Coordinates of C-alpha atoms in Angstrom, one line a residue:
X1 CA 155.7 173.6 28.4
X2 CA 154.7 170.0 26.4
X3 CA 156.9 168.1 25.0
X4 CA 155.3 166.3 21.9
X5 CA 157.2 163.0 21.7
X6 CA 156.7 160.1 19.6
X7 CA 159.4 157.2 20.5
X8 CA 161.9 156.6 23.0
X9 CA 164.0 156.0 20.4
X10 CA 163.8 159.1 18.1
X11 CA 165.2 162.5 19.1
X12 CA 162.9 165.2 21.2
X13 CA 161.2 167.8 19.5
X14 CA 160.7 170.8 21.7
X15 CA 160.6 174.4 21.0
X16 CA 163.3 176.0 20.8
X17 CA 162.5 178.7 23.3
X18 CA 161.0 176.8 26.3
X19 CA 163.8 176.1 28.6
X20 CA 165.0 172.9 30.0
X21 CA 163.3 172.5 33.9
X22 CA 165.0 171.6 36.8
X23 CA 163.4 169.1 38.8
X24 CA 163.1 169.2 42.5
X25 CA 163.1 165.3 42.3
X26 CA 166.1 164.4 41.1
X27 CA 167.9 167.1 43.1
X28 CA 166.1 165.6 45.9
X29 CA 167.2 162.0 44.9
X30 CA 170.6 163.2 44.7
X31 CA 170.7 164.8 48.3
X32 CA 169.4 161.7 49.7
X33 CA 172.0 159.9 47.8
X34 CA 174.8 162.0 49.5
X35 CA 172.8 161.7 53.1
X36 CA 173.8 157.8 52.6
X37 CA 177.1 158.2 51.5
X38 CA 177.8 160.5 54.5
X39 CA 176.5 157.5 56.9
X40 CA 178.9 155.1 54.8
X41 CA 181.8 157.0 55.1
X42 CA 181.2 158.7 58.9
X43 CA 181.3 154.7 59.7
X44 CA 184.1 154.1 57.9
X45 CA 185.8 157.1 59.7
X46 CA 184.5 155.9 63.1
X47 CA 186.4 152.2 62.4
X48 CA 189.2 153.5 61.3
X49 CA 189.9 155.2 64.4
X50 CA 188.6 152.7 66.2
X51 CA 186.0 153.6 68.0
X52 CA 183.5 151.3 66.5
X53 CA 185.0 147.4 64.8
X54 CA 182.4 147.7 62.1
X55 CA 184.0 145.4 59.0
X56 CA 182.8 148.8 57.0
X57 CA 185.7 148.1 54.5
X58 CA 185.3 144.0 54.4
X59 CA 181.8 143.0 55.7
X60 CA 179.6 141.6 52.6
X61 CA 176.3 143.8 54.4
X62 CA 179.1 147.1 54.0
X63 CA 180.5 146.3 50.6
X64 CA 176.6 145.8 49.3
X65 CA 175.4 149.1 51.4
X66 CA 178.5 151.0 49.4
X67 CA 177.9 149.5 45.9
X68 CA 174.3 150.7 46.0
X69 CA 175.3 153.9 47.2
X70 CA 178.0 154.4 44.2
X71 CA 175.0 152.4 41.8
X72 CA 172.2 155.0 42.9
X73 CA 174.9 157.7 42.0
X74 CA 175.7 156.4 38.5
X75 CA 172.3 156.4 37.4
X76 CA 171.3 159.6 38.6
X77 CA 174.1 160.8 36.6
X78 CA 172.6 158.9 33.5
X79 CA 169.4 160.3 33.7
X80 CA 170.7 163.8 34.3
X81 CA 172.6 163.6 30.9
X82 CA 169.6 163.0 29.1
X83 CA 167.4 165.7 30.4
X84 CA 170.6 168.3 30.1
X85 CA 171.0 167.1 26.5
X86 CA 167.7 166.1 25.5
X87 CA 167.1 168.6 22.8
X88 CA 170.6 168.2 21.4
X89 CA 174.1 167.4 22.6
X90 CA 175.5 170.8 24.4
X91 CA 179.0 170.2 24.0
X92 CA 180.6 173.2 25.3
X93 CA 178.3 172.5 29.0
X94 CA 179.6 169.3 28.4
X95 CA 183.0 170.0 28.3
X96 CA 182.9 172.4 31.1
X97 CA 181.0 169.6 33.5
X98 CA 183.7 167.1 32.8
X99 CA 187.0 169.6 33.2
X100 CA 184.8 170.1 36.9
X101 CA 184.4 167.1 38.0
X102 CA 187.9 165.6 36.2
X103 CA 190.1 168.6 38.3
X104 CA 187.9 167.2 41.4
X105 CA 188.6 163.3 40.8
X106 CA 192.3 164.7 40.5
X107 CA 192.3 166.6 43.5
X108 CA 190.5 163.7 45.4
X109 CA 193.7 161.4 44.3
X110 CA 196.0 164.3 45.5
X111 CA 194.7 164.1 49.1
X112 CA 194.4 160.7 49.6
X113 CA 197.8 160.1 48.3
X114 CA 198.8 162.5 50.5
X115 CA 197.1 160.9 53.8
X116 CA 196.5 157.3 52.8
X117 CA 199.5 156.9 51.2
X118 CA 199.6 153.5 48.8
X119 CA 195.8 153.3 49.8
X120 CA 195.1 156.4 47.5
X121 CA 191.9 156.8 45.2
X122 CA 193.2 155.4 41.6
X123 CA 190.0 155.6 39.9
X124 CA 186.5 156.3 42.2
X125 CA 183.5 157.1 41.8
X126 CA 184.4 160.6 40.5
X127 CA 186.7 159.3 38.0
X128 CA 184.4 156.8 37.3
X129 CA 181.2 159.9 36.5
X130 CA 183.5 161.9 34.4
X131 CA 184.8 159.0 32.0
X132 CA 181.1 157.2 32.3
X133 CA 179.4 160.8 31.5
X134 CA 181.6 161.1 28.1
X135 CA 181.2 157.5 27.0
X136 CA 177.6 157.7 27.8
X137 CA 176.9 160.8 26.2
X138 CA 176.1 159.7 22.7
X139 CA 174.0 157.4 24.2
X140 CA 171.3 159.8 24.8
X141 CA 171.0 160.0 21.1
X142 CA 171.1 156.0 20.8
X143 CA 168.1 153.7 20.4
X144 CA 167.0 152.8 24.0
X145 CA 167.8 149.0 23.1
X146 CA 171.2 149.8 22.3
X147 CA 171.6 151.5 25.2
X148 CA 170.2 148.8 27.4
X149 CA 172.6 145.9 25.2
X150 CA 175.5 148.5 26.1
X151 CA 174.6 148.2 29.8
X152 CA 174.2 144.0 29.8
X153 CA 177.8 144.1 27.7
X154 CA 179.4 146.8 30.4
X155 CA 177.8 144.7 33.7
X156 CA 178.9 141.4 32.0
X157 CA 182.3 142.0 30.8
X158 CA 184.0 142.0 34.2
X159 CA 182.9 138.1 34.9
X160 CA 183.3 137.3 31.1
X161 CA 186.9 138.2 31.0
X162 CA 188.3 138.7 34.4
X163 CA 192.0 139.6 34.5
X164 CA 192.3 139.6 30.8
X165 CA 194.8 143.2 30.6
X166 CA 196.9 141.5 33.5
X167 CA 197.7 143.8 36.5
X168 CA 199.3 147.2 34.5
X169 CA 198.6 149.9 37.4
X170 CA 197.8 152.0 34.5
X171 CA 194.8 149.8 33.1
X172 CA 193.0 149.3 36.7
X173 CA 191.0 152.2 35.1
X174 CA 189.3 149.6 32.9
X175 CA 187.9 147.0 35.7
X176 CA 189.3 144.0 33.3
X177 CA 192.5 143.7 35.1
X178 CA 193.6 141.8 38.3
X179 CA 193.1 142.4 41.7
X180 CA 191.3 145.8 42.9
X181 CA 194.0 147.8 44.3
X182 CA 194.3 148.2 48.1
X183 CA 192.6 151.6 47.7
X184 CA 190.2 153.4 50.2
X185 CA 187.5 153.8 47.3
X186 CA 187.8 152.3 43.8
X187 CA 184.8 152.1 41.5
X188 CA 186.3 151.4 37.2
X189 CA 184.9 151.6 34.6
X190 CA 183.5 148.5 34.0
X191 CA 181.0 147.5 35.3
X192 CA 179.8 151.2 36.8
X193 CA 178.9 152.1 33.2
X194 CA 176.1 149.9 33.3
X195 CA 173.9 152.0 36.0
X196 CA 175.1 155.2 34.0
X197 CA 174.2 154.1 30.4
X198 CA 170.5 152.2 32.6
X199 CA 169.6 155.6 34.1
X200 CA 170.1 157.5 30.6
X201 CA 167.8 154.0 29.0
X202 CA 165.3 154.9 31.8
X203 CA 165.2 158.5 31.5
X204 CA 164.5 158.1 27.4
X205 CA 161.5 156.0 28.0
X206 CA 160.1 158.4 30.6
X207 CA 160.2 161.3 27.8
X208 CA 158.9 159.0 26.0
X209 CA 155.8 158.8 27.8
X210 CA 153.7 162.4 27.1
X211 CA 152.9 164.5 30.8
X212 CA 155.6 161.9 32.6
X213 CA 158.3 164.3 33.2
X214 CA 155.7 167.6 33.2
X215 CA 154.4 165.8 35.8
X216 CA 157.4 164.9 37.9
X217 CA 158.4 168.5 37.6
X218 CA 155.1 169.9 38.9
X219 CA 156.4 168.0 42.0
X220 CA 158.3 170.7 44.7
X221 CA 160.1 170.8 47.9
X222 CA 158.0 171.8 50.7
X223 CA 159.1 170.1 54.2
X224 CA 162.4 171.2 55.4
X225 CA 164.2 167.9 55.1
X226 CA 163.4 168.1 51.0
X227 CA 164.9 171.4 50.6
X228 CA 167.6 170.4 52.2
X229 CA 168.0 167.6 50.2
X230 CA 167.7 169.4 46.9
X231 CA 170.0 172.0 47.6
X232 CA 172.7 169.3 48.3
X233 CA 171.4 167.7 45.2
X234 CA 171.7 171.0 43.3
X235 CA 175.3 171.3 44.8
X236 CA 176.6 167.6 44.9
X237 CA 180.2 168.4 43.5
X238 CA 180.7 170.9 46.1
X239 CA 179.0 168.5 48.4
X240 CA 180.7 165.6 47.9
X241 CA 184.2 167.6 48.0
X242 CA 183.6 169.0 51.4
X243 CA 181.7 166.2 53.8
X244 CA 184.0 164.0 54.3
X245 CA 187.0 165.9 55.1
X246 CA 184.1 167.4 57.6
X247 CA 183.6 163.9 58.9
X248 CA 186.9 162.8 59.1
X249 CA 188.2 166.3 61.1
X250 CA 185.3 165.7 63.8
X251 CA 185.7 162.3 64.2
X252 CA 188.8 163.2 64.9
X253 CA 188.4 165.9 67.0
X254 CA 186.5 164.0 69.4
X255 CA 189.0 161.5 69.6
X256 CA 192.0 164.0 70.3
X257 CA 190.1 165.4 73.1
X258 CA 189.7 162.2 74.7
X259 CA 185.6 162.8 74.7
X260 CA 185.3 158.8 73.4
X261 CA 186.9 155.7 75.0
X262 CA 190.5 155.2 73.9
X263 CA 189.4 151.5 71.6
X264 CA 193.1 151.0 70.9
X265 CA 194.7 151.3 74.2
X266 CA 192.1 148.8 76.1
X267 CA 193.2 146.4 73.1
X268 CA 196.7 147.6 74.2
X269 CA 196.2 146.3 77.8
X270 CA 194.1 143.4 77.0
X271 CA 196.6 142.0 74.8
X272 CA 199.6 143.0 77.3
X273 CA 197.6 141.4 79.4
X274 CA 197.6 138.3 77.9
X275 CA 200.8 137.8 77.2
X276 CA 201.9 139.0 80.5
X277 CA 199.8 135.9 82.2
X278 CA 202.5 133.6 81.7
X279 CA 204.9 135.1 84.6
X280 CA 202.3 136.2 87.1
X281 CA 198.9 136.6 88.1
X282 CA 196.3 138.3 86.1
X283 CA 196.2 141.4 88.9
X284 CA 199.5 141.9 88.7
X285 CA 199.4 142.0 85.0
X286 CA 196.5 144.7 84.9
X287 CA 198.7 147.0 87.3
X288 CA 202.2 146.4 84.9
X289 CA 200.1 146.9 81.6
X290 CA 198.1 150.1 82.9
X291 CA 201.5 151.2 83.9
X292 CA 202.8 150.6 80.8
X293 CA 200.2 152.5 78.6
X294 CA 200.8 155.6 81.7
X295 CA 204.6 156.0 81.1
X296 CA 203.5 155.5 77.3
X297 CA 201.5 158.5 77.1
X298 CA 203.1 160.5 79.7
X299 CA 206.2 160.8 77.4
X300 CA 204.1 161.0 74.0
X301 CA 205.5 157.7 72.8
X302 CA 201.6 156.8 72.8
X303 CA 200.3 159.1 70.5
X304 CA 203.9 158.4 68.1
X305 CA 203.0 154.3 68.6
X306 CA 199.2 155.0 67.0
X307 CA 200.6 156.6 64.1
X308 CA 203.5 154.0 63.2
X309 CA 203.0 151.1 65.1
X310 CA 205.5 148.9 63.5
X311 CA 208.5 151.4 64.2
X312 CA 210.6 149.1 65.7
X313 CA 211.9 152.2 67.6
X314 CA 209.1 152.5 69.1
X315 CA 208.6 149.1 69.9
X316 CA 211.9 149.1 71.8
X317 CA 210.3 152.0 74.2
X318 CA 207.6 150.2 74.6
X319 CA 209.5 147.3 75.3
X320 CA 211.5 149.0 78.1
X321 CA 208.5 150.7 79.7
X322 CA 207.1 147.4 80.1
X323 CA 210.6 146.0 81.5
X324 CA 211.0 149.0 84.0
X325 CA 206.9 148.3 85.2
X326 CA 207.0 145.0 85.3
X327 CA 209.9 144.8 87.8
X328 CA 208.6 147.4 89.7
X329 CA 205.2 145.1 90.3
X330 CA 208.0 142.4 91.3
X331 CA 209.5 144.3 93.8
X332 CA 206.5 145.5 95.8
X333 CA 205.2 141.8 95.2
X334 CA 206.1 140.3 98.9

Protein backbone atom coordinates (compact mmCIF):
# COMPACT_ATOMS: atom_id res chain seq x y z
CA UNK A 1 0.00 0.00 0.00
CA UNK A 2 1.31 3.98 -0.68
CA UNK A 3 -0.10 6.58 0.63
CA UNK A 4 0.25 9.63 -1.84
CA UNK A 5 0.30 12.68 0.52
CA UNK A 6 0.91 16.17 -0.07
CA UNK A 7 0.67 18.25 3.28
CA UNK A 8 0.37 17.56 6.86
CA UNK A 9 -2.22 19.77 6.79
CA UNK A 10 -4.61 18.57 4.06
CA UNK A 11 -6.67 15.37 4.37
CA UNK A 12 -5.18 11.74 3.16
CA UNK A 13 -5.93 10.44 0.01
CA UNK A 14 -5.76 6.64 -0.01
CA UNK A 15 -7.67 4.07 -1.88
CA UNK A 16 -10.47 3.20 -0.80
CA UNK A 17 -9.83 -0.45 -0.72
CA UNK A 18 -6.42 -0.80 0.98
CA UNK A 19 -7.03 -1.26 4.61
CA UNK A 20 -5.73 0.66 7.48
CA UNK A 21 -2.37 -1.42 8.98
CA UNK A 22 -1.74 -2.15 12.30
CA UNK A 23 1.56 -1.45 13.52
CA UNK A 24 3.59 -3.59 15.70
CA UNK A 25 5.30 -0.36 16.99
CA UNK A 26 2.88 1.42 18.55
CA UNK A 27 1.30 -1.72 20.08
CA UNK A 28 4.73 -2.34 21.19
CA UNK A 29 5.05 1.32 22.65
CA UNK A 30 1.82 0.79 24.31
CA UNK A 31 2.86 -2.59 26.12
CA UNK A 32 5.95 -0.92 27.33
CA UNK A 33 3.84 1.83 28.52
CA UNK A 34 1.69 -0.53 30.65
CA UNK A 35 5.13 -2.54 31.85
CA UNK A 36 5.90 1.05 33.53
CA UNK A 37 2.72 1.70 34.87
CA UNK A 38 2.71 -1.81 36.48
CA UNK A 39 6.20 -0.85 38.24
CA UNK A 40 4.41 2.50 39.33
CA UNK A 41 1.60 1.09 40.78
CA UNK A 42 3.20 -2.47 42.23
CA UNK A 43 5.28 0.36 44.33
CA UNK A 44 2.59 2.13 45.17
CA UNK A 45 0.95 -1.17 46.39
CA UNK A 46 4.19 -2.26 48.21
CA UNK A 47 4.05 1.32 50.33
CA UNK A 48 0.78 1.18 51.05
CA UNK A 49 1.13 -1.88 52.88
CA UNK A 50 4.10 -0.94 54.11
CA UNK A 51 6.48 -2.99 53.22
CA UNK A 52 8.63 -0.54 51.48
CA UNK A 53 8.46 3.70 52.74
CA UNK A 54 8.85 4.80 49.15
CA UNK A 55 7.14 8.56 49.06
CA UNK A 56 5.47 6.84 45.69
CA UNK A 57 2.43 9.18 46.24
CA UNK A 58 4.48 12.44 47.43
CA UNK A 59 8.18 12.17 46.36
CA UNK A 60 8.90 14.88 43.31
CA UNK A 61 11.24 11.74 41.52
CA UNK A 62 7.50 9.55 41.90
CA UNK A 63 5.09 12.23 40.99
CA UNK A 64 7.57 12.98 37.66
CA UNK A 65 7.99 8.97 37.03
CA UNK A 66 3.90 8.88 37.12
CA UNK A 67 3.26 12.10 34.94
CA UNK A 68 5.37 10.67 32.19
CA UNK A 69 3.77 7.45 32.46
CA UNK A 70 0.08 9.05 32.18
CA UNK A 71 2.02 11.73 29.35
CA UNK A 72 3.48 8.62 27.21
CA UNK A 73 -0.16 7.25 27.43
CA UNK A 74 -1.97 10.40 26.10
CA UNK A 75 -0.01 10.71 23.23
CA UNK A 76 -0.15 7.30 22.14
CA UNK A 77 -3.74 7.76 22.24
CA UNK A 78 -3.26 10.88 19.95
CA UNK A 79 -1.44 9.30 17.44
CA UNK A 80 -3.69 6.27 17.45
CA UNK A 81 -6.73 8.57 16.53
CA UNK A 82 -5.17 9.71 13.61
CA UNK A 83 -4.08 6.53 11.98
CA UNK A 84 -7.78 4.96 12.96
CA UNK A 85 -9.34 8.01 11.34
CA UNK A 86 -6.95 9.02 8.83
CA UNK A 87 -8.99 8.46 5.78
CA UNK A 88 -12.07 10.01 7.39
CA UNK A 89 -13.73 10.37 10.70
CA UNK A 90 -15.40 6.68 11.60
CA UNK A 91 -17.86 7.78 13.83
CA UNK A 92 -19.73 4.79 14.68
CA UNK A 93 -15.87 2.96 15.80
CA UNK A 94 -15.68 6.10 17.46
CA UNK A 95 -18.55 5.91 19.39
CA UNK A 96 -18.17 2.41 20.25
CA UNK A 97 -14.31 3.11 21.61
CA UNK A 98 -15.62 5.80 23.84
CA UNK A 99 -18.88 3.83 25.38
CA UNK A 100 -15.62 1.12 26.19
CA UNK A 101 -13.45 2.89 27.67
CA UNK A 102 -16.28 5.53 29.43
CA UNK A 103 -18.17 2.11 31.17
CA UNK A 104 -14.38 1.22 32.19
CA UNK A 105 -13.47 4.88 33.74
CA UNK A 106 -16.95 4.35 35.46
CA UNK A 107 -16.32 1.00 36.71
CA UNK A 108 -12.73 2.12 37.84
CA UNK A 109 -14.63 4.94 40.11
CA UNK A 110 -17.02 2.21 41.35
CA UNK A 111 -14.12 0.09 42.84
CA UNK A 112 -12.17 2.61 44.25
CA UNK A 113 -15.09 4.15 45.89
CA UNK A 114 -15.72 1.10 47.08
CA UNK A 115 -12.07 0.31 48.71
CA UNK A 116 -10.49 3.75 48.98
CA UNK A 117 -13.35 5.29 50.08
CA UNK A 118 -13.16 9.51 49.85
CA UNK A 119 -9.79 8.66 48.00
CA UNK A 120 -11.80 7.38 44.89
CA UNK A 121 -10.77 7.95 41.18
CA UNK A 122 -12.89 11.31 40.20
CA UNK A 123 -11.49 11.80 36.92
CA UNK A 124 -8.08 9.56 35.79
CA UNK A 125 -6.39 8.75 33.26
CA UNK A 126 -9.27 6.83 31.68
CA UNK A 127 -11.66 9.49 32.03
CA UNK A 128 -9.21 11.70 30.98
CA UNK A 129 -8.62 9.28 27.25
CA UNK A 130 -12.32 9.13 26.66
CA UNK A 131 -13.14 13.01 27.06
CA UNK A 132 -9.40 13.81 25.42
CA UNK A 133 -10.24 11.21 22.48
CA UNK A 134 -13.62 13.15 21.65
CA UNK A 135 -12.28 16.64 21.92
CA UNK A 136 -9.38 15.66 20.00
CA UNK A 137 -11.03 13.96 17.36
CA UNK A 138 -11.68 16.76 14.92
CA UNK A 139 -8.31 17.56 15.41
CA UNK A 140 -7.15 14.98 13.09
CA UNK A 141 -8.89 16.94 10.42
CA UNK A 142 -7.24 20.37 11.73
CA UNK A 143 -4.26 22.10 10.28
CA UNK A 144 -1.18 20.64 12.28
CA UNK A 145 -0.56 24.37 13.66
CA UNK A 146 -3.78 24.56 15.07
CA UNK A 147 -3.45 21.56 16.63
CA UNK A 148 -0.07 22.35 18.07
CA UNK A 149 -1.67 26.23 19.34
CA UNK A 150 -4.51 23.91 20.94
CA UNK A 151 -1.82 21.99 22.75
CA UNK A 152 0.31 25.31 24.09
CA UNK A 153 -3.39 26.77 25.06
CA UNK A 154 -4.45 23.27 26.92
CA UNK A 155 -0.66 22.86 28.74
CA UNK A 156 -0.84 26.65 29.58
CA UNK A 157 -4.24 27.24 30.79
CA UNK A 158 -3.76 25.50 34.22
CA UNK A 159 -0.92 28.15 35.33
CA UNK A 160 -2.69 30.94 33.41
CA UNK A 161 -5.91 30.70 35.41
CA UNK A 162 -5.41 28.58 38.40
CA UNK A 163 -8.47 28.11 40.54
CA UNK A 164 -10.58 30.25 38.41
CA UNK A 165 -14.11 27.74 38.54
CA UNK A 166 -13.42 27.68 42.49
CA UNK A 167 -13.54 24.19 44.12
CA UNK A 168 -17.31 22.73 42.67
CA UNK A 169 -16.55 18.73 43.11
CA UNK A 170 -18.33 18.64 39.90
CA UNK A 171 -15.84 20.91 37.76
CA UNK A 172 -12.45 19.02 39.10
CA UNK A 173 -13.13 17.37 35.69
CA UNK A 174 -11.81 20.56 34.10
CA UNK A 175 -8.19 20.93 35.94
CA UNK A 176 -9.09 24.92 36.41
CA UNK A 177 -10.42 24.46 39.84
CA UNK A 178 -8.72 24.36 43.31
CA UNK A 179 -6.90 21.86 44.97
CA UNK A 180 -6.52 18.18 43.29
CA UNK A 181 -8.67 16.10 45.29
CA UNK A 182 -7.24 13.67 47.83
CA UNK A 183 -7.70 10.88 45.11
CA UNK A 184 -5.46 7.71 44.47
CA UNK A 185 -5.11 8.81 40.65
CA UNK A 186 -6.37 11.98 39.17
CA UNK A 187 -5.27 13.18 35.71
CA UNK A 188 -8.18 16.41 34.17
CA UNK A 189 -8.56 17.54 31.56
CA UNK A 190 -6.41 20.27 31.34
CA UNK A 191 -3.50 20.11 30.86
CA UNK A 192 -3.52 16.05 29.74
CA UNK A 193 -5.05 17.30 26.39
CA UNK A 194 -2.00 18.72 25.40
CA UNK A 195 0.11 15.22 24.99
CA UNK A 196 -3.20 13.88 23.30
CA UNK A 197 -3.85 16.70 20.75
CA UNK A 198 0.77 16.67 20.42
CA UNK A 199 0.70 12.91 19.53
CA UNK A 200 -2.29 13.42 16.88
CA UNK A 201 0.16 16.89 15.63
CA UNK A 202 3.04 14.29 15.42
CA UNK A 203 1.35 11.52 13.85
CA UNK A 204 -0.02 14.20 10.87
CA UNK A 205 3.42 15.18 10.09
CA UNK A 206 4.64 11.65 9.92
CA UNK A 207 1.93 10.88 7.06
CA UNK A 208 3.02 13.64 5.86
CA UNK A 209 6.23 12.41 5.07
CA UNK A 210 5.83 9.70 1.91
CA UNK A 211 7.39 5.81 3.01
CA UNK A 212 7.46 7.17 6.90
CA UNK A 213 4.72 5.16 8.27
CA UNK A 214 5.15 2.11 5.29
CA UNK A 215 8.22 2.04 6.78
CA UNK A 216 7.40 1.86 10.43
CA UNK A 217 4.94 -0.77 9.66
CA UNK A 218 7.36 -3.04 7.80
CA UNK A 219 8.88 -3.14 11.32
CA UNK A 220 7.60 -6.61 13.37
CA UNK A 221 7.84 -8.35 16.60
CA UNK A 222 10.37 -10.97 16.69
CA UNK A 223 12.05 -11.48 20.36
CA UNK A 224 9.70 -12.68 22.85
CA UNK A 225 9.70 -9.64 25.14
CA UNK A 226 8.13 -7.53 21.82
CA UNK A 227 5.39 -9.86 21.35
CA UNK A 228 4.61 -9.64 24.60
CA UNK A 229 4.55 -6.26 24.58
CA UNK A 230 2.31 -5.81 21.49
CA UNK A 231 -0.15 -8.15 22.55
CA UNK A 232 -0.61 -6.02 25.75
CA UNK A 233 -0.51 -3.06 23.56
CA UNK A 234 -3.19 -4.61 21.29
CA UNK A 235 -5.17 -5.41 24.54
CA UNK A 236 -4.43 -2.31 26.79
CA UNK A 237 -8.15 -1.74 27.99
CA UNK A 238 -8.34 -5.21 29.12
CA UNK A 239 -4.80 -4.74 30.37
CA UNK A 240 -5.08 -1.86 32.27
CA UNK A 241 -8.49 -3.19 33.95
CA UNK A 242 -6.96 -6.41 35.15
CA UNK A 243 -3.13 -5.68 36.55
CA UNK A 244 -3.58 -3.85 39.21
CA UNK A 245 -6.23 -5.63 41.00
CA UNK A 246 -3.53 -8.52 40.18
CA UNK A 247 -0.92 -6.48 41.88
CA UNK A 248 -2.80 -5.36 44.64
CA UNK A 249 -4.26 -9.17 45.53
CA UNK A 250 -0.52 -10.54 45.62
CA UNK A 251 0.91 -7.95 47.35
CA UNK A 252 -1.47 -8.80 49.58
CA UNK A 253 -1.32 -12.22 49.70
CA UNK A 254 2.15 -12.24 50.60
CA UNK A 255 1.50 -10.05 53.32
CA UNK A 256 -1.46 -12.11 54.89
CA UNK A 257 0.75 -15.14 54.91
CA UNK A 258 3.25 -13.50 56.92
CA UNK A 259 6.03 -14.40 53.91
CA UNK A 260 7.34 -10.43 54.36
CA UNK A 261 8.43 -8.60 57.62
CA UNK A 262 5.38 -7.21 59.49
CA UNK A 263 6.74 -3.00 58.65
CA UNK A 264 3.85 -1.74 60.82
CA UNK A 265 4.22 -3.77 63.84
CA UNK A 266 8.19 -3.07 64.29
CA UNK A 267 7.02 0.73 64.00
CA UNK A 268 4.39 -0.47 66.60
CA UNK A 269 7.16 -1.58 69.01
CA UNK A 270 9.62 1.00 68.16
CA UNK A 271 7.27 3.68 68.93
CA UNK A 272 5.87 1.79 72.18
CA UNK A 273 9.13 1.66 72.82
CA UNK A 274 9.80 5.06 73.04
CA UNK A 275 7.32 6.23 74.84
CA UNK A 276 7.62 3.44 77.27
CA UNK A 277 11.42 4.81 78.16
CA UNK A 278 10.15 7.25 80.49
CA UNK A 279 9.20 4.67 83.37
CA UNK A 280 11.84 2.01 82.92
CA UNK A 281 14.70 0.73 81.09
CA UNK A 282 14.85 0.25 77.50
CA UNK A 283 14.96 -3.95 78.08
CA UNK A 284 12.12 -3.85 79.95
CA UNK A 285 10.36 -1.82 77.39
CA UNK A 286 11.27 -4.27 74.51
CA UNK A 287 9.75 -7.29 76.68
CA UNK A 288 6.27 -5.02 77.65
CA UNK A 289 5.92 -3.78 73.96
CA UNK A 290 6.60 -7.35 72.24
CA UNK A 291 4.12 -8.51 74.75
CA UNK A 292 1.87 -6.05 73.84
CA UNK A 293 1.89 -6.66 69.97
CA UNK A 294 1.58 -10.85 71.27
CA UNK A 295 -1.74 -10.39 73.21
CA UNK A 296 -2.63 -8.02 70.25
CA UNK A 297 -2.55 -10.54 67.62
CA UNK A 298 -3.37 -13.44 69.71
CA UNK A 299 -6.98 -12.11 70.16
CA UNK A 300 -7.19 -10.49 66.48
CA UNK A 301 -7.40 -7.02 67.80
CA UNK A 302 -4.02 -6.66 65.55
CA UNK A 303 -5.24 -7.42 62.36
CA UNK A 304 -8.81 -5.03 63.43
CA UNK A 305 -6.08 -2.11 64.64
CA UNK A 306 -4.36 -2.16 60.89
CA UNK A 307 -7.62 -1.68 59.34
CA UNK A 308 -8.99 1.24 61.61
CA UNK A 309 -6.33 2.49 63.58
CA UNK A 310 -8.04 5.42 64.96
CA UNK A 311 -11.07 3.42 66.54
CA UNK A 312 -10.83 4.60 69.78
CA UNK A 313 -12.19 1.16 70.72
CA UNK A 314 -9.48 -0.29 69.70
CA UNK A 315 -7.16 1.98 71.16
CA UNK A 316 -8.71 1.27 74.59
CA UNK A 317 -7.66 -2.62 74.04
CA UNK A 318 -4.60 -1.75 73.12
CA UNK A 319 -4.33 0.49 75.94
CA UNK A 320 -5.18 -2.30 78.48
CA UNK A 321 -2.96 -4.88 76.88
CA UNK A 322 -0.25 -2.62 77.39
CA UNK A 323 -1.46 -1.86 81.17
CA UNK A 324 -1.87 -5.68 81.92
CA UNK A 325 2.06 -6.23 80.28
CA UNK A 326 3.55 -3.66 81.59
CA UNK A 327 2.72 -4.56 85.26
CA UNK A 328 3.52 -7.87 84.63
CA UNK A 329 7.30 -6.76 83.58
CA UNK A 330 7.01 -4.85 87.12
CA UNK A 331 6.26 -7.64 89.03
CA UNK A 332 8.99 -10.06 87.94
CA UNK A 333 11.24 -6.87 88.01
CA UNK A 334 13.21 -7.62 91.60
Amino acid sequence: MRLTLHSADQPVPERKSAATPRLDLLDVARGLALLTMAVYHLSWDLAWFRLVDWPVSSGPGWRLFAALIAGSFLFLVGVGLVLAHRRKIQWRKATIRLARIALAAAAISAATHLALGDQYVRFGILHAIAASSLIALPFVRLPVPVTLGAAALAAALPRLLPGVLGDSPWLLWTGLTGAPPAAVDYVPLLPWLAPVLLGVAAARLALARPGLIEGLGRWQTHARWSRLAAFAGRHSLIVYLLHQPVLYASVWLVVATGLTPDRTAREFVEECVLSCTFTMEEAACQRVCACTLEALRRDGTWAALLQSPTDPALTREMQARFGICHRDELARTP
